[in-house]
mmCIF file of C-alpha atoms in Angstrom:
data_model
loop_
_atom_site.group_PDB
_atom_site.id
_atom_site.type_symbol
_atom_site.label_atom_id
_atom_site.label_comp_id
_atom_site.label_asym_id
_atom_site.label_seq_id
_atom_site.Cartn_x
_atom_site.Cartn_y
_atom_site.Cartn_z
ATOM 1 C CA MET A 1400 -13.069 13.661 -11.589
ATOM 2 C CA LYS A 1401 -14.843 11.880 -8.747
ATOM 3 C CA ILE A 1402 -13.137 10.483 -5.645
ATOM 4 C CA LEU A 1403 -14.924 7.917 -3.468
ATOM 5 C CA VAL A 1404 -14.079 8.454 0.230
ATOM 6 C CA LEU A 1405 -14.541 5.591 2.702
ATOM 7 C CA PRO A 1406 -13.454 6.663 6.229
ATOM 8 C CA GLY A 1407 -13.371 3.180 7.786
ATOM 9 C CA ASP A 1408 -12.713 2.189 11.401
ATOM 10 C CA GLY A 1409 -10.624 3.391 14.343
ATOM 11 C CA ILE A 1410 -8.510 6.408 13.418
ATOM 12 C CA GLY A 1411 -9.601 6.040 9.792
ATOM 13 C CA PRO A 1412 -12.114 8.924 9.796
ATOM 14 C CA GLU A 1413 -9.581 11.283 11.412
ATOM 15 C CA ILE A 1414 -6.647 10.585 9.097
ATOM 16 C CA VAL A 1415 -8.899 10.452 6.030
ATOM 17 C CA ASP A 1416 -10.376 13.834 6.959
ATOM 18 C CA ALA A 1417 -6.866 15.301 7.262
ATOM 19 C CA ALA A 1418 -5.776 13.803 3.934
ATOM 20 C CA VAL A 1419 -8.907 14.943 2.103
ATOM 21 C CA GLY A 1420 -8.320 18.437 3.482
ATOM 22 C CA VAL A 1421 -4.859 18.462 1.923
ATOM 23 C CA LEU A 1422 -6.229 17.094 -1.355
ATOM 24 C CA LYS A 1423 -8.900 19.818 -1.411
ATOM 25 C CA ALA A 1424 -6.155 22.422 -0.933
ATOM 26 C CA ALA A 1425 -4.335 20.873 -3.898
ATOM 27 C CA ASP A 1426 -7.603 20.884 -5.850
ATOM 28 C CA ALA A 1427 -7.937 24.643 -5.283
ATOM 29 C CA LYS A 1428 -4.284 25.385 -6.038
ATOM 30 C CA PHE A 1429 -3.991 23.304 -9.210
ATOM 31 C CA LYS A 1430 -7.623 23.703 -10.373
ATOM 32 C CA LEU A 1431 -8.205 19.955 -10.575
ATOM 33 C CA GLY A 1432 -12.010 20.002 -10.565
ATOM 34 C CA LEU A 1433 -12.387 17.125 -8.110
ATOM 35 C CA SER A 1434 -15.653 16.027 -6.519
ATOM 36 C CA PHE A 1435 -16.043 13.762 -3.489
ATOM 37 C CA ASP A 1436 -18.589 11.060 -2.747
ATOM 38 C CA TYR A 1437 -18.687 9.526 0.755
ATOM 39 C CA ASP A 1438 -19.882 6.083 1.786
ATOM 40 C CA ASP A 1439 -19.469 3.566 4.632
ATOM 41 C CA VAL A 1440 -17.342 0.475 5.132
ATOM 42 C CA GLY A 1441 -16.323 -1.409 8.273
ATOM 43 C CA PHE A 1442 -18.258 -1.242 11.516
ATOM 44 C CA THR A 1443 -20.434 1.683 10.408
ATOM 45 C CA SER A 1444 -21.553 -0.314 7.380
ATOM 46 C CA LEU A 1445 -22.023 -3.437 9.506
ATOM 47 C CA GLU A 1446 -24.362 -1.561 11.849
ATOM 48 C CA LYS A 1447 -26.357 0.032 9.035
ATOM 49 C CA HIS A 1448 -26.405 -2.746 6.458
ATOM 50 C CA GLY A 1449 -25.344 -5.984 8.157
ATOM 51 C CA THR A 1450 -22.040 -6.251 6.301
ATOM 52 C CA THR A 1451 -18.699 -4.456 6.466
ATOM 53 C CA LEU A 1452 -18.553 -4.210 2.658
ATOM 54 C CA ARG A 1453 -21.574 -3.955 0.379
ATOM 55 C CA GLU A 1454 -21.471 -4.876 -3.285
ATOM 56 C CA GLU A 1455 -23.002 -1.457 -4.031
ATOM 57 C CA VAL A 1456 -19.860 0.200 -2.635
ATOM 58 C CA LEU A 1457 -17.635 -1.844 -4.944
ATOM 59 C CA ALA A 1458 -19.883 -0.953 -7.884
ATOM 60 C CA LYS A 1459 -19.664 2.718 -6.954
ATOM 61 C CA ALA A 1460 -15.866 2.444 -6.669
ATOM 62 C CA ARG A 1461 -15.633 1.030 -10.192
ATOM 63 C CA SER A 1462 -17.390 4.118 -11.537
ATOM 64 C CA CYS A 1463 -15.099 6.579 -9.729
ATOM 65 C CA ASP A 1464 -11.714 7.908 -10.801
ATOM 66 C CA GLY A 1465 -10.040 7.283 -7.455
ATOM 67 C CA ILE A 1466 -10.720 5.766 -4.033
ATOM 68 C CA ILE A 1467 -9.594 6.815 -0.558
ATOM 69 C CA LEU A 1468 -9.959 3.931 1.880
ATOM 70 C CA GLY A 1469 -9.552 4.451 5.613
ATOM 71 C CA THR A 1470 -8.182 1.922 8.084
ATOM 72 C CA GLN A 1471 -10.167 -1.150 9.103
ATOM 73 C CA SER A 1472 -10.315 -3.226 12.289
ATOM 74 C CA HIS A 1473 -10.408 -6.573 10.488
ATOM 75 C CA ALA A 1474 -9.345 -8.584 13.520
ATOM 76 C CA ASP A 1475 -12.422 -7.402 15.423
ATOM 77 C CA TYR A 1476 -14.968 -8.128 12.676
ATOM 78 C CA PRO A 1477 -17.414 -11.010 13.099
ATOM 79 C CA ALA A 1478 -17.059 -14.094 10.930
ATOM 80 C CA PRO A 1479 -17.597 -13.562 7.173
ATOM 81 C CA GLU A 1480 -20.898 -15.431 7.263
ATOM 82 C CA LYS A 1481 -22.065 -12.899 9.873
ATOM 83 C CA GLY A 1482 -21.152 -9.897 7.729
ATOM 84 C CA GLY A 1483 -17.503 -9.411 8.717
ATOM 85 C CA ARG A 1484 -16.055 -9.179 5.233
ATOM 86 C CA ASN A 1485 -12.384 -8.210 4.835
ATOM 87 C CA VAL A 1486 -12.680 -4.777 3.233
ATOM 88 C CA SER A 1487 -9.149 -4.508 1.845
ATOM 89 C CA ALA A 1488 -9.324 -7.972 0.311
ATOM 90 C CA GLY A 1489 -12.764 -7.208 -1.068
ATOM 91 C CA PHE A 1490 -11.407 -4.178 -2.901
ATOM 92 C CA ARG A 1491 -8.286 -5.941 -4.120
ATOM 93 C CA ILE A 1492 -10.256 -8.838 -5.569
ATOM 94 C CA GLY A 1493 -13.356 -6.874 -6.578
ATOM 95 C CA LEU A 1494 -11.411 -4.222 -8.498
ATOM 96 C CA ASP A 1495 -8.373 -6.407 -9.310
ATOM 97 C CA LEU A 1496 -6.053 -4.062 -7.395
ATOM 98 C CA TYR A 1497 -3.069 -6.350 -7.835
ATOM 99 C CA ALA A 1498 -0.224 -3.845 -7.371
ATOM 100 C CA ASN A 1499 0.306 -2.743 -3.778
ATOM 101 C CA VAL A 1500 2.966 -0.031 -4.062
ATOM 102 C CA ARG A 1501 4.799 0.741 -0.808
ATOM 103 C CA PRO A 1502 7.714 3.212 -0.819
ATOM 104 C CA ALA A 1503 10.092 3.562 2.140
ATOM 105 C CA ARG A 1504 12.667 6.335 2.440
ATOM 106 C CA THR A 1505 14.656 8.064 5.124
ATOM 107 C CA ARG A 1506 14.556 11.818 5.630
ATOM 108 C CA SER A 1507 17.693 13.672 6.680
ATOM 109 C CA PHE A 1508 15.754 15.773 9.194
ATOM 110 C CA LEU A 1509 14.007 12.823 10.896
ATOM 111 C CA GLU A 1510 15.510 10.124 13.072
ATOM 112 C CA SER A 1511 15.387 6.641 11.566
ATOM 113 C CA ASN A 1512 15.725 3.209 13.127
ATOM 114 C CA MET A 1513 18.769 2.272 11.064
ATOM 115 C CA LYS A 1514 22.469 2.308 11.781
ATOM 116 C CA PRO A 1515 24.087 5.785 11.732
ATOM 117 C CA GLY A 1516 24.909 6.899 8.221
ATOM 118 C CA LYS A 1517 22.568 4.438 6.536
ATOM 119 C CA ARG A 1518 19.962 5.723 4.100
ATOM 120 C CA MET A 1519 16.987 4.065 2.426
ATOM 121 C CA ASP A 1520 15.054 4.947 -0.735
ATOM 122 C CA LEU A 1521 13.182 1.979 -2.145
ATOM 123 C CA VAL A 1522 9.768 0.820 -3.310
ATOM 124 C CA ILE A 1523 8.235 -2.574 -2.611
ATOM 125 C CA MET A 1524 5.914 -3.823 -5.338
ATOM 126 C CA ARG A 1525 3.671 -6.364 -3.624
ATOM 127 C CA GLU A 1526 1.332 -8.644 -5.534
ATOM 128 C CA ALA A 1527 -1.981 -8.363 -3.661
ATOM 129 C CA THR A 1528 -4.543 -10.704 -5.225
ATOM 130 C CA GLU A 1529 -3.216 -14.196 -4.502
ATOM 131 C CA GLY A 1530 -0.539 -15.957 -2.407
ATOM 132 C CA PHE A 1531 -1.069 -17.319 1.095
ATOM 133 C CA TYR A 1532 -4.032 -15.116 1.982
ATOM 134 C CA PRO A 1533 -7.023 -17.475 2.277
ATOM 135 C CA ASP A 1534 -9.636 -14.847 1.438
ATOM 136 C CA ARG A 1535 -8.244 -14.226 -2.029
ATOM 137 C CA ASN A 1536 -6.750 -17.459 -3.355
ATOM 138 C CA MET A 1537 -9.896 -19.379 -4.293
ATOM 139 C CA ALA A 1538 -12.611 -18.674 -6.858
ATOM 140 C CA ARG A 1539 -15.106 -20.068 -4.344
ATOM 141 C CA GLY A 1540 -14.627 -21.079 -0.754
ATOM 142 C CA TRP A 1541 -11.784 -20.387 1.642
ATOM 143 C CA GLY A 1542 -8.067 -21.177 1.329
ATOM 144 C CA GLU A 1543 -7.754 -22.622 4.840
ATOM 145 C CA VAL A 1544 -9.376 -25.727 6.290
ATOM 146 C CA MET A 1545 -9.249 -27.693 9.542
ATOM 147 C CA PRO A 1546 -9.733 -31.420 8.852
ATOM 148 C CA SER A 1547 -9.602 -31.987 12.605
ATOM 149 C CA PRO A 1548 -9.462 -29.755 15.699
ATOM 150 C CA ASP A 1549 -5.725 -30.428 15.887
ATOM 151 C CA MET A 1550 -4.817 -29.889 12.215
ATOM 152 C CA ALA A 1551 -5.010 -26.773 10.047
ATOM 153 C CA LEU A 1552 -4.072 -26.553 6.364
ATOM 154 C CA SER A 1553 -3.487 -23.468 4.230
ATOM 155 C CA THR A 1554 -3.317 -23.338 0.439
ATOM 156 C CA ARG A 1555 -1.011 -20.986 -1.434
ATOM 157 C CA LYS A 1556 -1.786 -19.923 -4.991
ATOM 158 C CA ILE A 1557 0.836 -18.459 -7.350
ATOM 159 C CA THR A 1558 0.052 -17.921 -11.033
ATOM 160 C CA ARG A 1559 2.220 -16.958 -13.962
ATOM 161 C CA HIS A 1560 -0.263 -14.255 -14.987
ATOM 162 C CA CYS A 1561 -0.242 -12.418 -11.645
ATOM 163 C CA SER A 1562 3.517 -12.849 -11.225
ATOM 164 C CA GLU A 1563 4.279 -11.435 -14.655
ATOM 165 C CA ARG A 1564 2.040 -8.403 -14.339
ATOM 166 C CA ILE A 1565 3.413 -7.307 -10.934
ATOM 167 C CA ALA A 1566 6.919 -7.870 -12.307
ATOM 168 C CA ARG A 1567 6.151 -5.663 -15.304
ATOM 169 C CA ARG A 1568 4.922 -2.845 -13.045
ATOM 170 C CA ALA A 1569 8.133 -3.216 -11.009
ATOM 171 C CA PHE A 1570 10.373 -2.936 -14.064
ATOM 172 C CA GLU A 1571 8.399 0.021 -15.406
ATOM 173 C CA LEU A 1572 8.865 1.792 -12.085
ATOM 174 C CA ALA A 1573 12.565 0.945 -11.987
ATOM 175 C CA MET A 1574 12.990 2.605 -15.401
ATOM 176 C CA LYS A 1575 11.914 5.875 -13.730
ATOM 177 C CA ARG A 1576 14.248 5.366 -10.756
ATOM 178 C CA ARG A 1577 17.705 3.749 -10.455
ATOM 179 C CA ARG A 1578 17.021 0.848 -12.831
ATOM 180 C CA LYS A 1579 17.369 -2.065 -10.463
ATOM 181 C CA VAL A 1580 14.829 -4.737 -9.507
ATOM 182 C CA THR A 1581 15.293 -7.319 -6.761
ATOM 183 C CA ALA A 1582 12.986 -10.339 -6.856
ATOM 184 C CA ILE A 1583 12.222 -11.659 -3.362
ATOM 185 C CA HIS A 1584 11.551 -15.392 -3.073
ATOM 186 C CA LYS A 1585 12.213 -18.654 -1.237
ATOM 187 C CA ALA A 1586 12.618 -20.888 -4.258
ATOM 188 C CA ASN A 1587 15.150 -23.063 -2.453
ATOM 189 C CA SER A 1588 12.262 -24.376 -0.323
ATOM 190 C CA PHE A 1589 9.094 -23.551 -2.302
ATOM 191 C CA HIS A 1590 10.409 -25.032 -5.522
ATOM 192 C CA MET A 1591 7.169 -24.841 -7.486
ATOM 193 C CA THR A 1592 5.386 -21.725 -6.215
ATOM 194 C CA ASP A 1593 8.355 -19.408 -5.675
ATOM 195 C CA GLY A 1594 10.077 -21.118 -8.574
ATOM 196 C CA LEU A 1595 7.197 -20.115 -10.853
ATOM 197 C CA PHE A 1596 7.257 -16.546 -9.505
ATOM 198 C CA LEU A 1597 11.003 -16.232 -10.122
ATOM 199 C CA GLU A 1598 10.668 -17.722 -13.596
ATOM 200 C CA ALA A 1599 7.948 -15.172 -14.437
ATOM 201 C CA VAL A 1600 10.050 -12.240 -13.195
ATOM 202 C CA ARG A 1601 13.049 -13.368 -15.250
ATOM 203 C CA HIS A 1602 10.839 -13.699 -18.316
ATOM 204 C CA VAL A 1603 9.581 -10.109 -17.962
ATOM 205 C CA ALA A 1604 13.141 -8.886 -17.356
ATOM 206 C CA LYS A 1605 14.004 -9.732 -20.971
ATOM 207 C CA ASP A 1606 11.821 -6.798 -22.058
ATOM 208 C CA PHE A 1607 13.837 -4.384 -19.889
ATOM 209 C CA PRO A 1608 17.530 -4.858 -20.762
ATOM 210 C CA GLU A 1609 18.373 -1.472 -19.199
ATOM 211 C CA VAL A 1610 17.260 -2.698 -15.768
ATOM 212 C CA GLN A 1611 19.529 -4.792 -13.577
ATOM 213 C CA LEU A 1612 17.772 -7.814 -12.048
ATOM 214 C CA ASP A 1613 18.943 -9.732 -9.044
ATOM 215 C CA ASP A 1614 17.092 -12.041 -6.685
ATOM 216 C CA LEU A 1615 17.322 -12.631 -2.966
ATOM 217 C CA LEU A 1616 15.916 -15.142 -0.515
ATOM 218 C CA VAL A 1617 13.268 -13.528 1.661
ATOM 219 C CA ASP A 1618 15.074 -14.363 4.903
ATOM 220 C CA ALA A 1619 18.347 -12.909 3.588
ATOM 221 C CA SER A 1620 16.509 -9.796 2.389
ATOM 222 C CA THR A 1621 15.525 -8.903 5.967
ATOM 223 C CA ALA A 1622 19.198 -8.878 6.952
ATOM 224 C CA HIS A 1623 20.153 -6.764 3.937
ATOM 225 C CA LEU A 1624 17.389 -4.251 4.682
ATOM 226 C CA VAL A 1625 18.958 -3.706 8.090
ATOM 227 C CA ARG A 1626 22.610 -3.931 7.116
ATOM 228 C CA ASN A 1627 22.747 -2.596 3.556
ATOM 229 C CA PRO A 1628 19.478 -0.865 2.533
ATOM 230 C CA GLU A 1629 21.298 1.155 -0.149
ATOM 231 C CA ARG A 1630 21.499 -1.947 -2.345
ATOM 232 C CA PHE A 1631 17.746 -1.834 -3.012
ATOM 233 C CA ASP A 1632 15.789 0.218 -5.539
ATOM 234 C CA VAL A 1633 12.577 -1.658 -6.458
ATOM 235 C CA LEU A 1634 11.724 -4.949 -4.764
ATOM 236 C CA VAL A 1635 9.072 -7.210 -6.286
ATOM 237 C CA ALA A 1636 7.472 -9.843 -4.088
ATOM 238 C CA THR A 1637 4.512 -12.121 -3.649
ATOM 239 C CA ASN A 1638 1.748 -11.097 -1.277
ATOM 240 C CA PHE A 1639 2.959 -12.500 2.051
ATOM 241 C CA TYR A 1640 6.630 -11.565 1.666
ATOM 242 C CA GLY A 1641 5.821 -8.078 0.419
ATOM 243 C CA ASP A 1642 3.497 -7.415 3.349
ATOM 244 C CA ILE A 1643 6.139 -8.294 5.938
ATOM 245 C CA LEU A 1644 9.085 -6.616 4.203
ATOM 246 C CA SER A 1645 7.208 -3.358 3.617
ATOM 247 C CA ASP A 1646 6.431 -3.013 7.327
ATOM 248 C CA LEU A 1647 10.077 -3.717 8.172
ATOM 249 C CA ALA A 1648 11.364 -1.222 5.616
ATOM 250 C CA SER A 1649 8.958 1.512 6.701
ATOM 251 C CA GLU A 1650 9.734 1.091 10.386
ATOM 252 C CA LEU A 1651 13.481 1.103 9.671
ATOM 253 C CA SER A 1652 13.151 4.285 7.627
ATOM 254 C CA GLY A 1653 11.424 6.108 10.484
ATOM 255 C CA SER A 1654 7.936 4.854 11.254
ATOM 256 C CA LEU A 1655 4.972 3.002 9.787
ATOM 257 C CA GLY A 1656 3.155 6.283 10.302
ATOM 258 C CA LEU A 1657 5.301 7.830 7.547
ATOM 259 C CA ALA A 1658 4.635 5.113 4.976
ATOM 260 C CA GLY A 1659 2.377 5.846 2.011
ATOM 261 C CA SER A 1660 0.688 3.024 0.123
ATOM 262 C CA MET A 1661 -1.569 2.591 -2.863
ATOM 263 C CA MET A 1662 -3.329 -0.340 -4.526
ATOM 264 C CA ALA A 1663 -3.718 -0.219 -8.288
ATOM 265 C CA SER A 1664 -5.067 -2.233 -11.184
ATOM 266 C CA ASP A 1665 -4.695 -1.317 -14.813
ATOM 267 C CA THR A 1666 -7.812 0.879 -14.531
ATOM 268 C CA HIS A 1667 -8.385 1.791 -10.854
ATOM 269 C CA CYS A 1668 -6.388 3.060 -7.892
ATOM 270 C CA CYS A 1669 -7.049 3.186 -4.161
ATOM 271 C CA ALA A 1670 -5.136 5.144 -1.512
ATOM 272 C CA GLN A 1671 -4.809 3.267 1.771
ATOM 273 C CA ALA A 1672 -2.495 3.972 4.713
ATOM 274 C CA GLN A 1673 -0.002 1.192 5.369
ATOM 275 C CA HIS A 1674 -0.718 0.944 9.092
ATOM 276 C CA GLY A 1675 -3.703 -0.323 11.092
ATOM 277 C CA SER A 1676 -6.734 1.288 12.697
ATOM 278 C CA ALA A 1677 -5.242 1.994 16.184
ATOM 279 C CA PRO A 1678 -8.584 1.895 18.034
ATOM 280 C CA ASP A 1679 -6.797 2.697 21.318
ATOM 281 C CA ILE A 1680 -6.367 6.330 20.189
ATOM 282 C CA GLN A 1681 -9.572 6.603 18.165
ATOM 283 C CA GLY A 1682 -11.304 9.972 18.479
ATOM 284 C CA GLN A 1683 -8.513 11.542 20.537
ATOM 285 C CA ASP A 1684 -6.875 13.616 17.751
ATOM 286 C CA LYS A 1685 -3.586 11.806 18.433
ATOM 287 C CA ALA A 1686 -3.215 9.971 15.132
ATOM 288 C CA ASN A 1687 -0.404 10.740 12.706
ATOM 289 C CA PRO A 1688 -2.033 11.310 9.277
ATOM 290 C CA VAL A 1689 1.204 11.341 7.237
ATOM 291 C CA SER A 1690 0.756 7.836 5.832
ATOM 292 C CA MET A 1691 -2.777 8.644 4.656
ATOM 293 C CA ILE A 1692 -1.766 12.014 3.192
ATOM 294 C CA LEU A 1693 1.132 10.442 1.274
ATOM 295 C CA SER A 1694 -1.127 7.623 0.077
ATOM 296 C CA VAL A 1695 -3.567 10.198 -1.304
ATOM 297 C CA ALA A 1696 -0.636 12.008 -2.933
ATOM 298 C CA MET A 1697 0.311 8.719 -4.627
ATOM 299 C CA LEU A 1698 -3.293 8.387 -5.798
ATOM 300 C CA ALA A 1699 -3.131 11.857 -7.357
ATOM 301 C CA GLN A 1700 0.132 10.967 -9.122
ATOM 302 C CA TRP A 1701 -1.373 7.732 -10.441
ATOM 303 C CA MET A 1702 -4.503 9.504 -11.667
ATOM 304 C CA GLY A 1703 -2.367 12.116 -13.378
ATOM 305 C CA GLY A 1704 -0.404 9.496 -15.270
ATOM 306 C CA HIS A 1705 -3.365 7.242 -16.028
ATOM 307 C CA HIS A 1706 -5.664 10.020 -17.270
ATOM 308 C CA GLY A 1707 -2.950 12.167 -18.844
ATOM 309 C CA VAL A 1708 -3.578 15.128 -16.536
ATOM 310 C CA PRO A 1709 -0.223 16.733 -15.621
ATOM 311 C CA ALA A 1710 -1.849 18.993 -13.005
ATOM 312 C CA LEU A 1711 -2.815 15.916 -10.963
ATOM 313 C CA THR A 1712 0.747 14.623 -11.059
ATOM 314 C CA GLU A 1713 2.032 18.043 -10.022
ATOM 315 C CA ALA A 1714 -0.507 18.141 -7.200
ATOM 316 C CA GLY A 1715 0.682 14.767 -5.911
ATOM 317 C CA ASP A 1716 4.303 15.923 -6.058
ATOM 318 C CA ALA A 1717 3.386 19.102 -4.203
ATOM 319 C CA MET A 1718 1.586 17.139 -1.484
ATOM 320 C CA HIS A 1719 4.696 15.034 -0.895
ATOM 321 C CA ALA A 1720 6.837 18.165 -0.691
ATOM 322 C CA ALA A 1721 4.409 19.919 1.662
ATOM 323 C CA VAL A 1722 4.482 16.971 4.090
ATOM 324 C CA ASP A 1723 8.285 17.124 4.192
ATOM 325 C CA ARG A 1724 8.248 20.894 4.763
ATOM 326 C CA VAL A 1725 5.986 20.499 7.774
ATOM 327 C CA LEU A 1726 7.960 17.549 9.147
ATOM 328 C CA GLU A 1727 11.217 19.518 8.906
ATOM 329 C CA ASN A 1728 10.067 21.710 11.794
ATOM 330 C CA PRO A 1729 10.104 19.682 15.064
ATOM 331 C CA ALA A 1730 7.372 21.907 16.500
ATOM 332 C CA THR A 1731 4.909 21.041 13.723
ATOM 333 C CA ARG A 1732 5.159 17.270 14.012
ATOM 334 C CA THR A 1733 2.646 14.983 15.685
ATOM 335 C CA ALA A 1734 3.324 13.677 19.171
ATOM 336 C CA ASP A 1735 4.624 10.275 18.025
ATOM 337 C CA LEU A 1736 7.409 12.163 16.221
ATOM 338 C CA GLY A 1737 8.183 14.423 19.175
ATOM 339 C CA GLY A 1738 5.959 17.340 18.128
ATOM 340 C CA THR A 1739 2.885 18.978 19.596
ATOM 341 C CA LEU A 1740 0.301 18.895 16.812
ATOM 342 C CA GLY A 1741 -2.781 16.726 16.744
ATOM 343 C CA CYS A 1742 -4.059 14.960 13.652
ATOM 344 C CA LYS A 1743 -6.356 17.795 12.537
ATOM 345 C CA ALA A 1744 -3.794 20.555 13.087
ATOM 346 C CA PHE A 1745 -1.099 18.622 11.233
ATOM 347 C CA GLY A 1746 -3.344 18.180 8.203
ATOM 348 C CA GLU A 1747 -4.142 21.879 8.258
ATOM 349 C CA ALA A 1748 -0.420 22.709 8.460
ATOM 350 C CA VAL A 1749 0.291 20.570 5.388
ATOM 351 C CA ALA A 1750 -2.571 22.232 3.508
ATOM 352 C CA ARG A 1751 -1.127 25.668 4.346
ATOM 353 C CA ALA A 1752 2.365 24.583 3.311
ATOM 354 C CA LEU A 1753 1.009 23.342 -0.001
#
């Protein structure tokens, strides 16, 4: 199986290198037969090719079995017409990666940012191809306009098709966990758009009678994440809400640096760390690669299930376990977690533990 590796911007090359090192250790241990193809996105691609994301890269990604995508400095890119294409959005739309899966869990041996005694173990299923994001809610053009210098308008798109398919993935996941789905919405204000989303989730719920469904206003859900995170198992949300809530949940559970994330369609999957590119520590070996390593582990698990290769699923499970074994020892954590290891040494420690 072939993996396309795209290091990206900022700390992307460092954390991707650490994660690929762990995956190669898993490849050797479980005899996976993986091969790796490297290409450029972001500023490196802009300098070489005049665009941050080439269509040839998307075409190559479609032919691969998995994708590892490093962080990007989107905010620093030039305008789209000058080559500054949003790489994440390009992949989500170009490969229809509609399911952004973002787990958040506490670890007994790591300090969290929650009240004493509180524990979290949940997954946010975020729809990633429509919603408020202006670069992915129009077939042509842009979802934001400025009719005058003092007025800006943004268009939100919610469809029954996209709402139902992310809901179905959420219920399927809940069947493997604690069998509860919480639909996040603001239908009391967005009667049509969030109303349609909620209607679609309830329709899909009829196919999963074993799963308990409740729904919660997005503003109330932030309070419950802080006060009562144990109530949640799988949360399903539209793009904007899911983006915000996943960052909150991950930071509460310990750190954004510990949060794995993957983007999946029905045929493709891409591992991408949940956090940003942190250019302020670029090239200093200070980055925490846990999020990227766990994202790659999720990719391996997805590939195992999608292709019917149990060894890949086992490899992903083992990568998760190896990260926890290294994190258990305070001396083998990265500096942001109170340890002494740099990015490269941490990745090597996880590979050895695996």
